[in-house]
Amino acid sequence: MHSTAADLHLRYSTRLTAFVTARLGRDHYRQAAEVTRQVWNKVRSSPHPPSADDPQAFNRLGEVARETIARHHLAARTRHQQPAKCPAPAPMLATTRLGVAA
């Protein structure tokens, strides 16, 4: 007897991989296998995964995939925005009404 996740995987694995690959874009399509694996892990750990016989099953997989892709893009953007090691800024001088304080 197959589990629900296994049935879903048999029926939708190729379609889900294509879905993820198309939505990752040209800069991230190489990570499609990893993102798709994350989608399947989320589906397996879900308390109420869709049934493979449910006509809306792929729509629910697509929702999980879109959420996973969004997190992937956010993580990639965050990694690329790490500032380079810069020297500490010079201390600011206090000012008074008459000019710069020493």
Tab-separated table of N, CA, C and O in Angstrom:
chain	number	residue	atom	x	y	z
A	1	MET	N	0.835	-1.184	0.000
A	1	MET	CA	0.000	0.000	0.000
A	1	MET	C	0.884	1.254	0.000
A	1	MET	O	1.823	1.363	0.762
A	2	HIS	N	0.585	2.198	-0.862
A	2	HIS	CA	1.346	3.436	-0.970
A	2	HIS	C	0.801	4.481	0.004
A	2	HIS	O	-0.380	4.524	0.296
A	3	SER	N	1.694	5.327	0.462
A	3	SER	CA	1.239	6.445	1.276
A	3	SER	C	0.708	7.531	0.354
A	3	SER	O	0.939	7.519	-0.853
A	4	THR	N	0.035	8.498	0.924
A	4	THR	CA	-0.507	9.592	0.137
A	4	THR	C	0.608	10.357	-0.569
A	4	THR	O	0.499	10.691	-1.738
A	5	ALA	N	1.692	10.649	0.149
A	5	ALA	CA	2.806	11.384	-0.460
A	5	ALA	C	3.424	10.594	-1.604
A	5	ALA	O	3.788	11.168	-2.633
A	6	ALA	N	3.542	9.282	-1.443
A	6	ALA	CA	4.112	8.455	-2.507
A	6	ALA	C	3.202	8.455	-3.736
A	6	ALA	O	3.686	8.536	-4.870
A	7	ASP	N	1.896	8.373	-3.510
A	7	ASP	CA	0.946	8.433	-4.626
A	7	ASP	C	1.022	9.778	-5.344
A	7	ASP	O	1.008	9.837	-6.574
A	8	LEU	N	1.099	10.846	-4.571
A	8	LEU	CA	1.237	12.177	-5.158
A	8	LEU	C	2.517	12.272	-5.976
A	8	LEU	O	2.525	12.811	-7.083
A	9	HIS	N	3.603	11.744	-5.415
A	9	HIS	CA	4.890	11.806	-6.097
A	9	HIS	C	4.844	11.040	-7.413
A	9	HIS	O	5.347	11.524	-8.441
A	10	LEU	N	4.263	9.866	-7.399
A	10	LEU	CA	4.149	9.080	-8.636
A	10	LEU	C	3.362	9.830	-9.705
A	10	LEU	O	3.727	9.825	-10.877
A	11	ARG	N	2.306	10.470	-9.286
A	11	ARG	CA	1.427	11.125	-10.247
A	11	ARG	C	1.960	12.484	-10.711
A	11	ARG	O	1.791	12.841	-11.872
A	12	TYR	N	2.577	13.250	-9.810
A	12	TYR	CA	2.868	14.652	-10.114
A	12	TYR	C	4.339	15.056	-10.097
A	12	TYR	O	4.649	16.238	-10.269
A	13	SER	N	5.273	14.140	-9.921
A	13	SER	CA	6.674	14.547	-9.759
A	13	SER	C	7.218	15.293	-10.975
A	13	SER	O	7.861	16.336	-10.836
A	14	THR	N	6.979	14.796	-12.164
A	14	THR	CA	7.486	15.445	-13.372
A	14	THR	C	6.839	16.808	-13.559
A	14	THR	O	7.523	17.800	-13.854
A	15	ARG	N	5.535	16.869	-13.363
A	15	ARG	CA	4.809	18.129	-13.536
A	15	ARG	C	5.246	19.165	-12.501
A	15	ARG	O	5.423	20.338	-12.826
A	16	LEU	N	5.453	18.729	-11.256
A	16	LEU	CA	5.870	19.657	-10.209
A	16	LEU	C	7.286	20.178	-10.477
A	16	LEU	O	7.561	21.366	-10.303
A	17	THR	N	8.177	19.313	-10.926
A	17	THR	CA	9.536	19.747	-11.250
A	17	THR	C	9.509	20.789	-12.370
A	17	THR	O	10.216	21.803	-12.301
A	18	ALA	N	8.696	20.576	-13.382
A	18	ALA	CA	8.573	21.543	-14.477
A	18	ALA	C	7.985	22.862	-13.964
A	18	ALA	O	8.430	23.949	-14.354
A	19	PHE	N	6.999	22.769	-13.092
A	19	PHE	CA	6.365	23.951	-12.497
A	19	PHE	C	7.389	24.788	-11.736
A	19	PHE	O	7.498	25.996	-11.927
A	20	VAL	N	8.172	24.123	-10.893
A	20	VAL	CA	9.179	24.810	-10.087
A	20	VAL	C	10.263	25.408	-10.983
A	20	VAL	O	10.646	26.571	-10.825
A	21	THR	N	10.742	24.637	-11.940
A	21	THR	CA	11.797	25.098	-12.839
A	21	THR	C	11.357	26.347	-13.605
A	21	THR	O	12.108	27.312	-13.710
A	22	ALA	N	10.134	26.340	-14.097
A	22	ALA	CA	9.626	27.476	-14.866
A	22	ALA	C	9.518	28.727	-14.009
A	22	ALA	O	9.739	29.842	-14.499
A	23	ARG	N	9.213	28.576	-12.740
A	23	ARG	CA	9.003	29.732	-11.880
A	23	ARG	C	10.259	30.227	-11.169
A	23	ARG	O	10.253	31.322	-10.621
A	24	LEU	N	11.305	29.447	-11.190
A	24	LEU	CA	12.542	29.899	-10.558
A	24	LEU	C	13.240	30.968	-11.383
A	24	LEU	O	13.976	31.788	-10.846
A	25	GLY	N	13.049	30.960	-12.668
A	25	GLY	CA	13.698	31.954	-13.512
A	25	GLY	C	15.079	31.500	-13.943
A	25	GLY	O	15.643	30.551	-13.408
A	26	ARG	N	15.618	32.215	-14.892
A	26	ARG	CA	16.874	31.775	-15.503
A	26	ARG	C	18.064	31.837	-14.562
A	26	ARG	O	19.054	31.157	-14.770
A	27	ASP	N	17.998	32.662	-13.529
A	27	ASP	CA	19.126	32.765	-12.603
A	27	ASP	C	19.138	31.671	-11.537
A	27	ASP	O	20.152	31.464	-10.886
A	28	HIS	N	18.010	30.994	-11.359
A	28	HIS	CA	17.920	30.016	-10.268
A	28	HIS	C	17.454	28.633	-10.709
A	28	HIS	O	17.272	27.763	-9.869
A	29	TYR	N	17.266	28.411	-12.003
A	29	TYR	CA	16.699	27.130	-12.437
A	29	TYR	C	17.569	25.937	-12.054
A	29	TYR	O	17.076	24.823	-11.923
A	30	ARG	N	18.862	26.157	-11.833
A	30	ARG	CA	19.738	25.039	-11.458
A	30	ARG	C	19.390	24.491	-10.077
A	30	ARG	O	19.760	23.371	-9.753
A	31	GLN	N	18.716	25.272	-9.261
A	31	GLN	CA	18.311	24.819	-7.929
A	31	GLN	C	16.929	24.161	-7.934
A	31	GLN	O	16.370	23.868	-6.880
A	32	ALA	N	16.376	23.899	-9.099
A	32	ALA	CA	15.019	23.348	-9.190
A	32	ALA	C	14.882	22.022	-8.448
A	32	ALA	O	13.896	21.791	-7.760
A	33	ALA	N	15.873	21.148	-8.564
A	33	ALA	CA	15.787	19.845	-7.894
A	33	ALA	C	15.750	20.026	-6.380
A	33	ALA	O	14.958	19.370	-5.684
A	34	GLU	N	16.569	20.934	-5.862
A	34	GLU	CA	16.601	21.176	-4.419
A	34	GLU	C	15.291	21.811	-3.934
A	34	GLU	O	14.731	21.404	-2.920
A	35	VAL	N	14.785	22.782	-4.668
A	35	VAL	CA	13.526	23.432	-4.276
A	35	VAL	C	12.373	22.433	-4.357
A	35	VAL	O	11.518	22.383	-3.464
A	36	THR	N	12.357	21.609	-5.393
A	36	THR	CA	11.308	20.596	-5.528
A	36	THR	C	11.376	19.597	-4.378
A	36	THR	O	10.348	19.190	-3.835
A	37	ARG	N	12.592	19.227	-3.973
A	37	ARG	CA	12.744	18.322	-2.827
A	37	ARG	C	12.163	18.966	-1.568
A	37	ARG	O	11.485	18.305	-0.780
A	38	GLN	N	12.389	20.255	-1.395
A	38	GLN	CA	11.828	20.958	-0.242
A	38	GLN	C	10.310	20.954	-0.272
A	38	GLN	O	9.658	20.807	0.768
A	39	VAL	N	9.745	21.102	-1.467
A	39	VAL	CA	8.278	21.055	-1.603
A	39	VAL	C	7.760	19.691	-1.167
A	39	VAL	O	6.817	19.590	-0.370
A	40	TRP	N	8.380	18.618	-1.660
A	40	TRP	CA	7.929	17.275	-1.290
A	40	TRP	C	8.092	17.043	0.214
A	40	TRP	O	7.241	16.397	0.836
A	41	ASN	N	9.150	17.549	0.811
A	41	ASN	CA	9.323	17.404	2.265
A	41	ASN	C	8.207	18.103	3.024
A	41	ASN	O	7.697	17.578	4.016
A	42	LYS	N	7.810	19.282	2.562
A	42	LYS	CA	6.708	20.010	3.216
A	42	LYS	C	5.395	19.255	3.061
A	42	LYS	O	4.589	19.195	3.987
A	43	VAL	N	5.185	18.683	1.879
A	43	VAL	CA	3.949	17.916	1.646
A	43	VAL	C	3.918	16.691	2.551
A	43	VAL	O	2.903	16.385	3.177
A	44	ARG	N	5.065	15.988	2.651
A	44	ARG	CA	5.120	14.798	3.510
A	44	ARG	C	4.879	15.130	4.974
A	44	ARG	O	4.271	14.356	5.695
A	45	SER	N	5.366	16.284	5.411
A	45	SER	CA	5.223	16.644	6.823
A	45	SER	C	3.906	17.354	7.127
A	45	SER	O	3.625	17.641	8.281
A	46	SER	N	3.125	17.618	6.106
A	46	SER	CA	1.842	18.292	6.299
A	46	SER	C	0.865	17.376	7.037
A	46	SER	O	0.778	16.182	6.745
A	47	PRO	N	0.105	17.930	7.991
A	47	PRO	CA	-0.864	17.088	8.690
A	47	PRO	C	-2.023	16.641	7.795
A	47	PRO	O	-2.638	15.615	8.038
A	48	HIS	N	-2.300	17.403	6.736
A	48	HIS	CA	-3.397	17.062	5.830
A	48	HIS	C	-2.949	17.195	4.378
A	48	HIS	O	-3.359	18.114	3.669
A	49	PRO	N	-2.101	16.268	3.914
A	49	PRO	CA	-1.659	16.362	2.513
A	49	PRO	C	-2.823	16.048	1.576
A	49	PRO	O	-3.758	15.331	1.952
A	50	PRO	N	-2.793	16.577	0.368
A	50	PRO	CA	-3.880	16.275	-0.568
A	50	PRO	C	-3.830	14.815	-0.995
A	50	PRO	O	-2.777	14.191	-0.997
A	51	SER	N	-4.971	14.302	-1.335
A	51	SER	CA	-5.057	12.947	-1.865
A	51	SER	C	-4.710	12.987	-3.346
A	51	SER	O	-5.049	13.945	-4.047
A	52	ALA	N	-4.046	11.959	-3.828
A	52	ALA	CA	-3.677	11.912	-5.246
A	52	ALA	C	-4.920	11.895	-6.133
A	52	ALA	O	-4.864	12.307	-7.292
A	53	ASP	N	-6.047	11.419	-5.612
A	53	ASP	CA	-7.290	11.354	-6.386
A	53	ASP	C	-8.066	12.669	-6.374
A	53	ASP	O	-9.018	12.828	-7.128
A	54	ASP	N	-7.665	13.600	-5.526
A	54	ASP	CA	-8.340	14.894	-5.426
A	54	ASP	C	-8.072	15.703	-6.689
A	54	ASP	O	-6.921	15.883	-7.081
A	55	PRO	N	-9.113	16.198	-7.354
A	55	PRO	CA	-8.888	16.984	-8.570
A	55	PRO	C	-8.114	18.286	-8.304
A	55	PRO	O	-7.529	18.855	-9.217
A	56	GLN	N	-8.095	18.748	-7.075
A	56	GLN	CA	-7.375	19.966	-6.713
A	56	GLN	C	-5.980	19.673	-6.146
A	56	GLN	O	-5.310	20.584	-5.650
A	57	ALA	N	-5.531	18.440	-6.214
A	57	ALA	CA	-4.256	18.047	-5.608
A	57	ALA	C	-3.090	18.859	-6.167
A	57	ALA	O	-2.256	19.362	-5.404
A	58	PHE	N	-3.018	19.009	-7.481
A	58	PHE	CA	-1.888	19.752	-8.025
A	58	PHE	C	-1.964	21.233	-7.667
A	58	PHE	O	-0.933	21.873	-7.471
A	59	ASN	N	-3.162	21.769	-7.560
A	59	ASN	CA	-3.295	23.162	-7.133
A	59	ASN	C	-2.713	23.345	-5.735
A	59	ASN	O	-2.041	24.339	-5.463
A	60	ARG	N	-2.961	22.395	-4.856
A	60	ARG	CA	-2.407	22.479	-3.507
A	60	ARG	C	-0.895	22.307	-3.527
A	60	ARG	O	-0.182	22.989	-2.799
A	61	LEU	N	-0.387	21.421	-4.369
A	61	LEU	CA	1.068	21.287	-4.527
A	61	LEU	C	1.662	22.585	-5.065
A	61	LEU	O	2.734	23.014	-4.637
A	62	GLY	N	0.952	23.208	-5.982
A	62	GLY	CA	1.407	24.474	-6.539
A	62	GLY	C	1.486	25.577	-5.491
A	62	GLY	O	2.404	26.399	-5.509
A	63	GLU	N	0.532	25.594	-4.566
A	63	GLU	CA	0.566	26.582	-3.478
A	63	GLU	C	1.821	26.398	-2.627
A	63	GLU	O	2.505	27.371	-2.298
A	64	VAL	N	2.108	25.149	-2.272
A	64	VAL	CA	3.308	24.859	-1.478
A	64	VAL	C	4.552	25.232	-2.275
A	64	VAL	O	5.503	25.804	-1.741
A	65	ALA	N	4.545	24.932	-3.568
A	65	ALA	CA	5.699	25.243	-4.422
A	65	ALA	C	5.918	26.746	-4.511
A	65	ALA	O	7.059	27.220	-4.396
A	66	ARG	N	4.859	27.521	-4.717
A	66	ARG	CA	5.012	28.978	-4.807
A	66	ARG	C	5.564	29.558	-3.512
A	66	ARG	O	6.428	30.438	-3.528
A	67	GLU	N	5.088	29.049	-2.389
A	67	GLU	CA	5.598	29.508	-1.090
A	67	GLU	C	7.088	29.149	-0.934
A	67	GLU	O	7.886	29.967	-0.488
A	68	THR	N	7.448	27.953	-1.320
A	68	THR	CA	8.835	27.499	-1.223
A	68	THR	C	9.741	28.301	-2.160
A	68	THR	O	10.855	28.673	-1.792
A	69	ILE	N	9.264	28.589	-3.360
A	69	ILE	CA	10.030	29.387	-4.325
A	69	ILE	C	10.226	30.800	-3.788
A	69	ILE	O	11.325	31.363	-3.884
A	70	ALA	N	9.189	31.375	-3.205
A	70	ALA	CA	9.311	32.726	-2.640
A	70	ALA	C	10.358	32.747	-1.533
A	70	ALA	O	11.186	33.663	-1.465
A	71	ARG	N	10.346	31.732	-0.672
A	71	ARG	CA	11.359	31.658	0.383
A	71	ARG	C	12.754	31.476	-0.197
A	71	ARG	O	13.720	32.031	0.318
A	72	HIS	N	12.856	30.694	-1.254
A	72	HIS	CA	14.153	30.492	-1.914
A	72	HIS	C	14.692	31.819	-2.438
A	72	HIS	O	15.853	32.153	-2.225
A	73	HIS	N	13.833	32.578	-3.137
A	73	HIS	CA	14.271	33.866	-3.687
A	73	HIS	C	14.634	34.842	-2.572
A	73	HIS	O	15.617	35.582	-2.692
A	74	LEU	N	13.876	34.863	-1.506
A	74	LEU	CA	14.179	35.747	-0.383
A	74	LEU	C	15.522	35.386	0.240
A	74	LEU	O	16.346	36.258	0.517
A	75	ALA	N	15.776	34.096	0.425
A	75	ALA	CA	17.047	33.658	0.996
A	75	ALA	C	18.205	34.007	0.065
A	75	ALA	O	19.262	34.453	0.512
A	76	ALA	N	18.024	33.825	-1.236
A	76	ALA	CA	19.081	34.142	-2.199
A	76	ALA	C	19.359	35.636	-2.208
A	76	ALA	O	20.517	36.064	-2.239
A	77	ARG	N	18.320	36.442	-2.152
A	77	ARG	CA	18.496	37.892	-2.154
A	77	ARG	C	19.202	38.342	-0.873
A	77	ARG	O	20.081	39.193	-0.900
A	78	THR	N	18.851	37.738	0.247
A	78	THR	CA	19.471	38.078	1.522
A	78	THR	C	20.950	37.716	1.517
A	78	THR	O	21.777	38.477	2.001
A	79	ARG	N	21.293	36.552	0.959
A	79	ARG	CA	22.704	36.144	0.877
A	79	ARG	C	23.509	37.117	0.031
A	79	ARG	O	24.646	37.435	0.356
A	80	HIS	N	22.939	37.605	-1.066
A	80	HIS	CA	23.668	38.494	-1.968
A	80	HIS	C	23.769	39.917	-1.443
A	80	HIS	O	24.587	40.686	-1.907
A	81	GLN	N	22.961	40.280	-0.465
A	81	GLN	CA	22.976	41.641	0.043
A	81	GLN	C	23.843	41.799	1.281
A	81	GLN	O	23.838	42.845	1.904
A	82	GLN	N	24.590	40.779	1.634
A	82	GLN	CA	25.492	40.895	2.780
A	82	GLN	C	26.527	41.967	2.459
A	82	GLN	O	27.183	41.906	1.428
A	83	PRO	N	26.689	42.949	3.322
A	83	PRO	CA	27.656	44.006	3.027
A	83	PRO	C	29.088	43.489	3.078
A	83	PRO	O	29.417	42.576	3.828
A	84	ALA	N	29.925	44.092	2.249
A	84	ALA	CA	31.342	43.736	2.253
A	84	ALA	C	31.969	44.280	3.519
A	84	ALA	O	31.471	45.225	4.127
A	85	LYS	N	33.069	43.672	3.919
A	85	LYS	CA	33.774	44.139	5.108
A	85	LYS	C	34.302	45.544	4.836
A	85	LYS	O	35.161	45.740	3.992
A	86	CYS	N	33.781	46.514	5.542
A	86	CYS	CA	34.192	47.908	5.387
A	86	CYS	C	34.784	48.384	6.711
A	86	CYS	O	34.386	47.921	7.777
A	87	PRO	N	35.690	49.320	6.632
A	87	PRO	CA	36.203	49.875	7.882
A	87	PRO	C	35.086	50.618	8.610
A	87	PRO	O	34.136	51.088	7.993
A	88	ALA	N	35.193	50.678	9.908
A	88	ALA	CA	34.187	51.364	10.708
A	88	ALA	C	34.154	52.834	10.323
A	88	ALA	O	35.191	53.428	10.004
A	89	PRO	N	32.989	53.443	10.326
A	89	PRO	CA	32.912	54.853	9.974
A	89	PRO	C	33.632	55.700	11.024
A	89	PRO	O	33.741	55.324	12.186
A	90	ALA	N	34.106	56.846	10.589
A	90	ALA	CA	34.791	57.759	11.504
A	90	ALA	C	33.791	58.271	12.535
A	90	ALA	O	32.611	58.456	12.228
A	91	PRO	N	34.247	58.485	13.755
A	91	PRO	CA	33.314	58.976	14.767
A	91	PRO	C	32.838	60.380	14.403
A	91	PRO	O	33.580	61.176	13.819
A	92	MET	N	31.597	60.639	14.737
A	92	MET	CA	31.041	61.957	14.449
A	92	MET	C	31.456	62.928	15.548
A	92	MET	O	31.560	62.556	16.719
A	93	LEU	N	31.678	64.138	15.154
A	93	LEU	CA	32.054	65.169	16.112
A	93	LEU	C	30.796	65.845	16.637
A	93	LEU	O	29.833	66.042	15.903
A	94	ALA	N	30.827	66.194	17.895
A	94	ALA	CA	29.701	66.912	18.476
A	94	ALA	C	29.763	68.361	18.031
A	94	ALA	O	30.837	68.925	17.842
A	95	THR	N	28.635	68.954	17.809
A	95	THR	CA	28.611	70.360	17.418
A	95	THR	C	27.936	71.190	18.486
A	95	THR	O	27.090	70.703	19.238
A	96	THR	N	28.312	72.419	18.556
A	96	THR	CA	27.681	73.363	19.466
A	96	THR	C	27.151	74.517	18.653
A	96	THR	O	27.349	74.570	17.429
A	97	ARG	N	26.529	75.462	19.295
A	97	ARG	CA	26.021	76.623	18.563
A	97	ARG	C	27.138	77.429	17.926
A	97	ARG	O	26.968	78.072	16.919
A	98	LEU	N	28.310	77.352	18.523
A	98	LEU	CA	29.421	78.156	18.037
A	98	LEU	C	30.308	77.413	17.052
A	98	LEU	O	31.247	77.982	16.506
A	99	GLY	N	30.061	76.140	16.853
A	99	GLY	CA	30.900	75.397	15.913
A	99	GLY	C	31.148	73.974	16.403
A	99	GLY	O	30.384	73.417	17.175
A	100	VAL	N	32.253	73.422	15.976
A	100	VAL	CA	32.573	72.027	16.277
A	100	VAL	C	33.254	71.964	17.631
A	100	VAL	O	34.175	72.702	17.919
A	101	ALA	N	32.807	71.055	18.477
A	101	ALA	CA	33.439	70.849	19.779
A	101	ALA	C	34.637	69.935	19.595
A	101	ALA	O	34.654	69.064	18.751
A	102	ALA	N	35.624	70.127	20.408
A	102	ALA	CA	36.851	69.337	20.309
A	102	ALA	C	36.728	68.028	21.022
A	102	ALA	O	35.960	67.752	21.824
